[in-house]
Amino acid sequence: MWHLYHFPLCPFSRKVQLALAEKKVPFALQLAYPWDNDDLFHSLNPAGKTPVMRHAERGLTLADSQAICEYFEEVEQRAPLLPGSAQARAEIRRLVAMFDDALYTDVTAPLMHEKMKKRLFLRQSPDSQVLRRATRLLHDHLDYIDWLIDNNRWLGGAQLSLADFAAAAQLSVIDYLDSLDWSGHDSARGWYRVIKSRPSFAPLLSQRMEGLPPPRHYSDVNA
Amino acid sequence: MWHLYHFPLCPFSRKVQLALAEKKVPFALQLAYPWDNDDLFHSLNPAGKTPVMRHAERGLTLADSQAICEYFEEVEQRAPLLPGSAQARAEIRRLVAMFDDALYTDVTAPLMHEKMKKRLFLRQSPDSQVLRRATRLLHDHLDYIDWLIDNNRWLGGAQLSLADFAAAAQLSVIDYLDSLDWSGHDSARGWYRVIKSRPSFAPLLSQRMEGLPPPRHYSDVNA
């Protein structure tokens, strides 16, 4: 049995959860907070980051969300996450990297620091200047998602792909932190609503970060 | 003909250069400084980062160093960069991500800021505290490379792989900036010397960042 080491608001663990659920790979969740400096967890992933996948019976450990997704793409053909030609796959991987890197660094990471870490561990108020900057950059990313959806059925092209799940994973954390402002982004909003209503997304809507409840609309698939 | 948009000290462009040279894919270099905010370049890669590969005749544009490497791994079987089973490939990808993310963020990026950007554009002296922190973290990464090499022939396992080129690309930039301290890292040093003497590495040793000459030992394959 696969175990996914994660914490509820880790966007990269969410990306893996979506990918596994789409491919119908069974797995159990195992809570791991990277900031706990747990020796066992660090022995599984020297980078000290979630997600990590572990299959104890087979002695397999996988780390890094993209390496994990590529692994399951290779061993489980069902529900391809990187469909199409080498060129189409390169475009999907470009977008995944952009959401994993830029959207995370610009928006998700600062919001997690200001609204999650400061509240749960540092007992500080969020810095409104950092929040404003993240909100401004979020609009740039949503503009780009609007543009992609205005030109294609899905973010990565004609087919649903890992690009959609990578973007949705980041946005779901931003939404949990009550910072997802859709104003002026009808195309992106319509696309997200479709992803949010997929069965693979349902577990994300029920997971809770202890001490940090989401806004009421978060788990409403019609919101 | 493929064009690689890069600048001489971009570690991710170096990773792609090594991969292409190993696979004997012909390409021409095209200088692009991401900080120039050039519209043409941004139209090729909205993330505004090097490397970008462009094949004008075929109308192909590829961005993100890992997406580029995965593309050429799929279309050019020669000199596999991700050899072995799905599990072996996952391990190589984990290491590539670790060098691309953690080694870059901990060491290469702060050194590039302090020793390249401050000197060339900001006309400021480097912050010795930042340099000390980067040096300390470099030793942690070199410890890990020592450990990998003490347990395997190459970083990713029994075969040369993209893990070796990803690590060497970062270290080559650190070396260009005269910050590669091998003391206590004989295993890593021996491994790097082997990579540095490969024909694919030679172009990196001759490329120069304008206004920022490397230390003399940089281009000496025996150093």
Short mmCIF file of C-alpha atoms in Angstrom, two decimals, chain A residues 4 11 35 48 50 54 66 76 83 86 93 109-110 117 127 130 147 160 162-163 171 196 203 205 218 220:
data_model
loop_
_atom_site.label_atom_id
_atom_site.label_comp_id
_atom_site.label_asym_id
_atom_site.label_seq_id
_atom_site.Cartn_x
_atom_site.Cartn_y
_atom_site.Cartn_z
CA LEU A 4 1.49 9.77 0.96
CA PRO A 11 -0.05 22.45 -2.53
CA TRP A 35 8.92 22.07 9.97
CA GLY A 48 12.82 17.72 4.08
CA THR A 50 6.35 17.02 1.42
CA ARG A 54 6.38 5.33 0.51
CA GLN A 66 6.94 16.13 -10.14
CA GLU A 76 -0.11 3.57 -14.62
CA PRO A 83 -1.25 13.28 -22.97
CA ALA A 86 6.45 15.09 -27.08
CA ARG A 93 5.46 20.34 -18.21
CA ALA A 109 4.05 30.59 -0.29
CA PRO A 110 3.69 34.16 1.04
CA LYS A 117 2.50 29.90 9.86
CA ASP A 127 1.79 41.70 7.07
CA VAL A 130 2.89 41.13 1.75
CA TRP A 147 -5.86 33.60 -21.53
CA LEU A 160 -7.21 17.64 -19.28
CA LEU A 162 -1.32 17.71 -15.02
CA ALA A 163 -1.20 21.44 -15.87
CA LEU A 171 -5.48 27.78 -6.12
CA LYS A 196 -13.40 21.46 -8.24
CA PRO A 203 -10.95 14.71 -0.58
CA LEU A 205 -12.40 19.85 0.18
CA TYR A 218 -14.33 26.61 0.45
CA ASP A 220 -19.01 24.33 -1.68
#
